CSV table of C-alpha atoms in Angstrom, one decimal:
chain,number,residue,atom,x,y,z
V,1,UNK,CA,108.2,89.6,88.8
V,2,UNK,CA,108.6,90.9,92.4
V,3,UNK,CA,110.8,87.8,93.4
V,4,UNK,CA,113.7,88.7,91.6
V,5,UNK,CA,116.5,90.4,92.5
V,6,UNK,CA,118.4,88.0,91.0
V,7,UNK,CA,121.7,86.7,88.9
V,8,UNK,CA,123.6,89.8,87.9
V,9,UNK,CA,124.7,88.4,84.9
V,10,UNK,CA,123.4,87.5,81.9
V,11,UNK,CA,123.1,87.1,78.7
V,12,UNK,CA,120.5,87.5,75.4
V,13,UNK,CA,119.9,91.0,73.6
V,14,UNK,CA,116.5,92.8,73.7
V,15,UNK,CA,115.0,95.5,75.5
V,16,UNK,CA,115.6,99.2,74.8
V,17,UNK,CA,117.3,99.0,71.4
V,18,UNK,CA,114.2,97.4,69.9
V,19,UNK,CA,112.9,100.3,67.1
V,20,UNK,CA,109.8,102.1,68.4
V,21,UNK,CA,107.4,100.0,66.1
V,22,UNK,CA,104.8,99.7,68.7
V,23,UNK,CA,101.5,101.4,67.3
V,24,UNK,CA,99.0,102.7,69.9
V,25,UNK,CA,96.2,103.3,69.5
V,26,UNK,CA,95.6,106.2,71.6
V,27,UNK,CA,98.7,108.0,70.2
V,28,UNK,CA,97.0,110.9,69.0
V,29,UNK,CA,95.8,113.6,71.9
V,30,UNK,CA,97.5,112.2,74.3
V,31,UNK,CA,99.3,115.0,76.7
V,32,UNK,CA,101.1,115.1,80.3
V,33,UNK,CA,102.6,113.0,83.0
V,34,UNK,CA,101.1,109.9,83.9
V,35,UNK,CA,102.3,108.7,86.9
V,36,UNK,CA,102.8,104.9,87.4
V,37,UNK,CA,103.8,103.5,91.3
V,38,UNK,CA,104.8,99.4,90.9
V,39,UNK,CA,107.5,97.3,92.4
V,40,UNK,CA,111.7,97.6,92.7
V,41,UNK,CA,112.1,94.4,90.4
V,42,UNK,CA,110.2,96.0,87.7
V,43,UNK,CA,112.5,99.0,88.2
V,44,UNK,CA,115.7,97.6,87.8
V,45,UNK,CA,117.8,96.2,85.2
V,46,UNK,CA,119.5,92.7,85.0
V,47,UNK,CA,122.9,92.6,83.5
V,48,UNK,CA,123.0,93.9,80.0
V,49,UNK,CA,119.2,93.3,79.9
V,50,UNK,CA,116.7,96.3,80.4
V,51,UNK,CA,114.3,96.4,83.1
V,52,UNK,CA,110.7,96.3,82.2
V,53,UNK,CA,109.5,99.5,83.1
V,54,UNK,CA,112.5,101.9,81.2
V,55,UNK,CA,111.4,99.9,78.2
V,56,UNK,CA,107.8,100.5,78.1
V,57,UNK,CA,108.6,104.3,79.4
V,58,UNK,CA,111.0,104.8,76.0
V,59,UNK,CA,108.6,102.9,73.8
V,60,UNK,CA,104.8,104.8,75.2
V,61,UNK,CA,106.6,108.3,75.0
V,62,UNK,CA,108.2,107.1,71.6
V,63,UNK,CA,104.5,107.0,70.4
V,64,UNK,CA,103.2,110.1,72.0
V,65,UNK,CA,105.2,113.2,72.1
V,66,UNK,CA,104.1,114.6,74.8
V,67,UNK,CA,103.6,112.1,77.6
V,68,UNK,CA,106.1,111.5,79.8
V,69,UNK,CA,105.9,108.2,82.2
V,70,UNK,CA,107.2,108.9,85.1
V,71,UNK,CA,108.0,105.6,87.8
V,72,UNK,CA,107.4,106.0,91.2
V,73,UNK,CA,107.9,102.6,93.7
V,74,UNK,CA,107.0,103.3,97.4
V,75,UNK,CA,109.0,101.0,100.4
V,76,UNK,CA,105.6,100.2,100.8
V,77,UNK,CA,104.2,98.9,97.7
V,78,UNK,CA,100.3,99.1,97.4
V,79,UNK,CA,99.8,99.8,101.3
V,80,UNK,CA,101.4,102.8,100.8
V,81,UNK,CA,98.2,103.6,98.8
V,82,UNK,CA,95.8,102.3,100.8
V,83,UNK,CA,97.3,103.9,103.9
V,84,UNK,CA,97.1,107.3,102.1
V,85,UNK,CA,93.5,106.5,101.0
V,86,UNK,CA,92.5,105.5,104.6
V,87,UNK,CA,93.9,109.1,105.6
V,88,UNK,CA,92.2,111.7,102.8
V,89,UNK,CA,96.0,111.9,101.7
V,90,UNK,CA,96.2,113.1,98.3
V,91,UNK,CA,97.9,110.1,96.3
V,92,UNK,CA,101.2,111.0,94.2
V,93,UNK,CA,100.5,108.7,91.8
V,94,UNK,CA,97.7,108.1,88.9
V,95,UNK,CA,98.5,103.9,88.1
V,96,UNK,CA,99.2,101.1,89.9
V,97,UNK,CA,101.0,98.3,88.1
V,98,UNK,CA,101.2,95.3,89.9
V,99,UNK,CA,98.3,94.3,91.9
V,100,UNK,CA,97.8,90.8,93.6
V,101,UNK,CA,94.3,89.4,94.7
V,102,UNK,CA,95.3,89.3,97.6
V,103,UNK,CA,97.1,92.9,97.5
V,104,UNK,CA,93.1,93.7,96.3
V,105,UNK,CA,91.4,92.0,99.2
V,106,UNK,CA,93.0,93.7,101.4
V,107,UNK,CA,92.6,97.2,99.9
V,108,UNK,CA,88.7,96.5,99.5
V,109,UNK,CA,88.2,94.9,103.0
V,110,UNK,CA,90.1,97.9,104.6
V,111,UNK,CA,88.1,101.1,102.6
V,112,UNK,CA,85.1,102.3,102.4
V,113,UNK,CA,85.4,103.2,98.7
V,114,UNK,CA,87.4,101.4,96.2
V,115,UNK,CA,90.9,102.4,96.1
V,116,UNK,CA,90.3,102.1,92.1
V,117,UNK,CA,88.4,103.6,89.3
V,118,UNK,CA,85.4,102.0,87.1
V,119,UNK,CA,87.4,101.0,83.7
V,120,UNK,CA,86.1,101.4,80.6
V,121,UNK,CA,87.1,98.3,78.7
V,122,UNK,CA,85.5,99.6,75.1
V,123,UNK,CA,88.7,101.7,74.8
V,124,UNK,CA,90.9,99.5,75.4
V,125,UNK,CA,90.8,97.3,72.6
V,126,UNK,CA,93.8,94.7,73.3
V,127,UNK,CA,92.0,94.2,76.7
V,128,UNK,CA,89.8,91.5,74.8
V,129,UNK,CA,93.3,89.4,74.6
V,130,UNK,CA,93.4,88.9,78.0
V,131,UNK,CA,93.4,85.2,79.1
V,132,UNK,CA,90.2,84.9,80.3
V,133,UNK,CA,91.4,82.7,83.6
V,134,UNK,CA,93.5,85.5,84.9
V,135,UNK,CA,90.6,87.8,85.6
V,136,UNK,CA,90.6,88.2,89.4
V,137,UNK,CA,88.2,91.6,90.3
V,138,UNK,CA,84.8,90.5,90.0
V,139,UNK,CA,84.1,94.3,89.2
V,140,UNK,CA,86.8,95.0,86.8
V,141,UNK,CA,88.6,97.7,87.9
V,142,UNK,CA,92.0,96.0,87.3
V,143,UNK,CA,93.1,94.3,84.0
V,144,UNK,CA,95.7,91.7,84.4
V,145,UNK,CA,99.3,92.4,82.7
V,146,UNK,CA,101.0,89.2,83.7
V,147,UNK,CA,101.3,86.2,85.8
V,148,UNK,CA,104.0,83.3,86.7
V,149,UNK,CA,102.9,79.5,88.0
V,150,UNK,CA,104.0,78.3,91.1
V,151,UNK,CA,106.0,75.2,90.6
V,152,UNK,CA,109.0,72.8,92.2
V,153,UNK,CA,112.6,73.3,90.9
V,154,UNK,CA,114.8,70.3,91.4
V,155,UNK,CA,117.6,68.7,91.1
V,156,UNK,CA,117.8,65.1,88.9
V,157,UNK,CA,121.0,64.6,90.2
V,158,UNK,CA,120.2,64.7,93.6
V,159,UNK,CA,116.4,63.6,93.6
V,160,UNK,CA,113.7,62.4,90.6
V,161,UNK,CA,111.1,65.0,90.1
V,162,UNK,CA,108.0,64.2,92.5
V,163,UNK,CA,104.7,63.9,90.8
V,164,UNK,CA,102.1,64.0,93.9
V,165,UNK,CA,102.3,66.3,96.8
V,166,UNK,CA,101.6,63.0,98.3
V,167,UNK,CA,105.3,61.7,97.0
V,168,UNK,CA,106.6,64.7,99.2
V,169,UNK,CA,105.4,62.8,101.8
V,170,UNK,CA,107.5,59.4,101.0
V,171,UNK,CA,111.1,58.5,102.8
V,172,UNK,CA,112.7,59.4,99.2
V,173,UNK,CA,112.0,63.4,99.9
V,174,UNK,CA,112.9,63.0,103.1
V,175,UNK,CA,114.9,66.8,104.4
V,176,UNK,CA,115.0,67.6,100.8
V,177,UNK,CA,112.7,70.6,100.3
V,178,UNK,CA,112.9,74.1,100.9
V,179,UNK,CA,109.6,76.2,101.0
V,180,UNK,CA,109.2,80.1,102.0
V,181,UNK,CA,107.0,81.5,105.0
V,182,UNK,CA,103.3,81.8,103.8
V,183,UNK,CA,103.1,85.2,105.3
V,184,UNK,CA,106.5,86.5,104.0
V,185,UNK,CA,106.5,85.5,100.5
V,186,UNK,CA,104.3,85.7,97.6
V,187,UNK,CA,105.2,82.2,96.0
V,188,UNK,CA,104.9,80.5,99.7
V,189,UNK,CA,101.7,81.9,100.1
V,190,UNK,CA,100.7,80.1,96.9
V,191,UNK,CA,102.3,77.2,97.8
V,192,UNK,CA,100.0,77.3,100.6
V,193,UNK,CA,96.4,78.2,98.5
V,194,UNK,CA,97.8,74.9,96.5
V,195,UNK,CA,97.8,72.1,99.0
V,196,UNK,CA,94.1,74.4,100.3
V,197,UNK,CA,93.0,73.0,97.1
V,198,UNK,CA,94.6,69.5,97.1
V,199,UNK,CA,94.1,69.0,101.0
V,200,UNK,CA,90.2,70.7,101.3
V,201,UNK,CA,90.6,73.7,104.3
V,202,UNK,CA,89.6,70.5,106.8
V,203,UNK,CA,93.2,69.0,105.7
V,204,UNK,CA,95.9,70.7,104.8
V,205,UNK,CA,97.2,71.3,108.3
V,206,UNK,CA,97.5,68.4,108.4
V,207,UNK,CA,99.0,67.5,105.1
V,208,UNK,CA,102.0,70.4,106.9
V,209,UNK,CA,102.4,68.5,109.7
V,210,UNK,CA,103.2,66.0,107.3
V,211,UNK,CA,105.3,67.4,105.3
V,212,UNK,CA,107.5,68.9,108.4
V,213,UNK,CA,107.6,65.1,109.7
V,214,UNK,CA,109.3,64.8,106.5
V,215,UNK,CA,111.9,67.7,107.3
V,216,UNK,CA,110.6,70.4,104.9
V,217,UNK,CA,112.9,73.4,105.7
V,218,UNK,CA,110.5,77.3,105.8
V,219,UNK,CA,112.6,80.3,104.7
V,220,UNK,CA,110.9,83.4,105.0
V,221,UNK,CA,111.0,85.1,101.8
V,222,UNK,CA,111.6,83.8,97.8
V,223,UNK,CA,115.3,84.6,97.8
V,224,UNK,CA,116.7,83.1,101.4
V,225,UNK,CA,115.2,79.7,100.1
V,226,UNK,CA,116.4,79.9,96.8
V,227,UNK,CA,119.9,81.3,97.5
V,228,UNK,CA,119.9,78.1,100.1
V,229,UNK,CA,119.0,76.0,97.0
V,230,UNK,CA,121.2,77.5,94.7
V,231,UNK,CA,124.1,76.8,97.3
V,232,UNK,CA,123.3,73.3,97.9
V,233,UNK,CA,121.4,73.2,101.0
V,234,UNK,CA,118.4,71.2,99.4
V,235,UNK,CA,118.2,69.3,96.0
V,236,UNK,CA,114.5,70.7,96.1
V,237,UNK,CA,112.4,73.9,96.4
V,238,UNK,CA,109.3,76.0,95.7
V,239,UNK,CA,110.1,78.3,93.0
V,240,UNK,CA,108.5,79.5,89.5
V,241,UNK,CA,108.0,77.5,86.0
V,242,UNK,CA,109.9,80.3,84.3
V,243,UNK,CA,113.5,79.3,86.2
V,244,UNK,CA,115.0,77.9,83.2
V,245,UNK,CA,115.1,81.3,81.6
V,246,UNK,CA,117.7,82.4,83.9
V,247,UNK,CA,119.5,79.4,84.4
V,248,UNK,CA,120.1,79.8,80.8
V,249,UNK,CA,121.2,83.3,80.5
V,250,UNK,CA,123.4,82.7,83.3
V,251,UNK,CA,123.9,79.0,81.5
V,252,UNK,CA,124.1,76.8,84.6
V,253,UNK,CA,123.7,73.0,84.4
V,254,UNK,CA,120.2,72.9,83.6
V,255,UNK,CA,120.4,69.5,85.4
V,256,UNK,CA,120.1,71.6,88.6
V,257,UNK,CA,117.0,73.7,87.3
V,258,UNK,CA,114.3,71.1,86.2
V,259,UNK,CA,110.8,71.7,86.8
V,260,UNK,CA,108.2,69.6,89.4
V,261,UNK,CA,104.2,70.5,88.1
V,262,UNK,CA,102.3,68.1,91.1
V,263,UNK,CA,100.1,66.9,89.7
V,264,UNK,CA,100.6,68.3,86.7
V,265,UNK,CA,99.5,71.8,87.9
V,266,UNK,CA,100.6,74.9,88.7
V,267,UNK,CA,99.4,77.9,91.2
V,268,UNK,CA,99.0,81.1,88.9
V,269,UNK,CA,99.9,84.4,90.5
V,270,UNK,CA,98.5,86.7,88.2
V,271,UNK,CA,99.5,90.7,88.4
V,272,UNK,CA,97.2,93.8,87.6
V,273,UNK,CA,97.3,97.1,86.9
V,274,UNK,CA,94.6,99.7,87.9
V,275,UNK,CA,93.5,103.2,87.9
V,276,UNK,CA,93.1,104.8,91.2
V,277,UNK,CA,89.8,106.3,91.6
V,278,UNK,CA,91.1,109.8,92.2
V,279,UNK,CA,93.0,110.7,89.6
V,280,UNK,CA,92.2,113.0,86.7
V,281,UNK,CA,94.1,111.0,83.7
V,282,UNK,CA,92.4,108.5,83.8
V,283,UNK,CA,92.0,108.5,79.7
V,284,UNK,CA,95.5,108.8,79.1
V,285,UNK,CA,95.8,106.1,81.6
V,286,UNK,CA,93.3,103.7,79.5
V,287,UNK,CA,95.6,104.2,76.3
V,288,UNK,CA,98.3,103.0,78.5
V,289,UNK,CA,97.2,100.2,79.6
V,290,UNK,CA,96.1,99.5,76.0
V,291,UNK,CA,99.8,99.8,75.3
V,292,UNK,CA,101.0,97.3,78.1
V,293,UNK,CA,98.9,95.2,76.9
V,294,UNK,CA,99.8,95.2,73.3
V,295,UNK,CA,101.6,91.8,71.5
V,296,UNK,CA,104.7,93.7,71.5
V,297,UNK,CA,103.9,94.9,75.0
V,298,UNK,CA,103.6,91.4,75.9
V,299,UNK,CA,106.0,90.0,74.7
V,300,UNK,CA,108.9,92.4,75.9
V,301,UNK,CA,107.6,91.8,80.1
V,302,UNK,CA,108.0,88.4,78.9
V,303,UNK,CA,111.7,88.5,78.2
V,304,UNK,CA,112.4,91.6,80.3
V,305,UNK,CA,110.3,90.3,84.2
V,306,UNK,CA,110.3,86.7,83.3
V,307,UNK,CA,106.9,86.6,83.6
V,308,UNK,CA,104.3,84.3,81.2
V,309,UNK,CA,101.9,87.1,78.9
V,310,UNK,CA,98.3,87.4,80.0
V,311,UNK,CA,97.2,87.6,76.6
V,312,UNK,CA,97.0,85.2,73.9
V,313,UNK,CA,98.7,87.3,71.4
V,314,UNK,CA,102.0,88.2,72.8
V,315,UNK,CA,104.9,88.3,70.5
V,316,UNK,CA,107.3,85.8,72.5
V,317,UNK,CA,110.9,85.3,71.2
V,318,UNK,CA,112.5,82.0,71.0
V,319,UNK,CA,114.1,82.1,74.2
V,320,UNK,CA,110.8,82.3,76.3
V,321,UNK,CA,109.1,79.6,74.2
V,322,UNK,CA,111.1,77.5,75.0
V,323,UNK,CA,112.9,77.4,78.8
V,324,UNK,CA,109.8,79.2,79.9
V,325,UNK,CA,106.8,76.3,80.7
V,326,UNK,CA,103.3,76.4,81.7
V,327,UNK,CA,101.9,73.6,83.5
V,328,UNK,CA,99.6,71.1,82.3
V,329,UNK,CA,96.4,72.5,84.4
V,330,UNK,CA,96.2,75.9,86.6
V,331,UNK,CA,94.8,76.4,89.8
V,332,UNK,CA,93.7,79.9,91.5
V,333,UNK,CA,91.5,80.5,93.7
V,334,UNK,CA,90.1,83.9,92.8
V,335,UNK,CA,88.6,86.7,94.6
V,336,UNK,CA,85.4,85.6,96.3
V,337,UNK,CA,87.1,82.7,97.2
V,338,UNK,CA,89.9,84.3,99.1
V,339,UNK,CA,88.0,87.4,100.5
V,340,UNK,CA,87.2,85.9,104.0
V,341,UNK,CA,89.1,83.4,103.9
V,342,UNK,CA,92.7,84.3,103.1
V,343,UNK,CA,93.6,85.8,106.6
V,344,UNK,CA,92.9,82.4,108.4
V,345,UNK,CA,94.1,80.3,107.0
V,346,UNK,CA,97.1,81.8,106.5
V,347,UNK,CA,96.8,82.7,109.7
V,348,UNK,CA,96.3,79.2,110.9
V,349,UNK,CA,99.1,78.0,109.0
V,350,UNK,CA,101.6,80.9,110.4
V,351,UNK,CA,100.4,79.4,113.9
V,352,UNK,CA,100.6,75.7,113.6
V,353,UNK,CA,103.1,75.7,110.7
V,354,UNK,CA,105.6,78.3,111.0
V,355,UNK,CA,105.2,79.3,114.8
């Protein structure tokens, strides 16, 4: 999960000590090295828990004797590969894990040819379990492997949980909300898109002006805003609906980690994985994707990456079941709705609100 390099001390027991009991349909015949690019926090452990990347590497290699998973995390993320493709430079990776819909749109807009090759989904049996509402690539080059849901996190000792966007404009919520810059932050952009869904293209900037008049404070990143919330600067912050998982692991006062689903909704932010167009490791990559979507791996990604699984049959542990909450209704703009609109919406917001 890109948002977190957070909470160094965590409890619980999970991860690399689990027995290698995962059966991979593609375990026979694979060999060689599969280089997988991703973002930093997917490779970083949190306290006693392994990084999701470490667990995946150990388990996949244990089922494929002649295979090595090699991780890489370029500083500029997927943009590193978009730039190299544009320059005709050879890649150092076969697969990218962690593509959002806006990443895919920007790659498609900047390149003449697709950054990713077509998938043969018929060879990925576990792809049948992916929730259809999380699919975001109309050309099916990418497969979702997890998702977050944007919500509000609030201190119930300081404020009552707002139920609607309009309530955030009332005097009771003046000077209470921390949000993020939509140009710099994934949850910030998701919250902006949520307001566009609620008020429309013609009304969302008016809503944000009213929100400004009621004292919303916009900081750069999720980390900036959540740190300010944790230090008590404001009693409410735009964050993720898995917040209580972290709070429980750290033994924090749960009254400061209540969740608010405005309009009984949450904005989905699915992450996908795809095979780079020039990779010659396509067969191994397909087997890797099947593994990532297996019930066991999906359960571990939920535990270690603290994101919801993308599939319907993940083996979730009791902690995640209890403290991670899905919104009653999901809001999500897909590829076709965002392409041609996203940059304009964000730039208008930045000029009018953040500027």
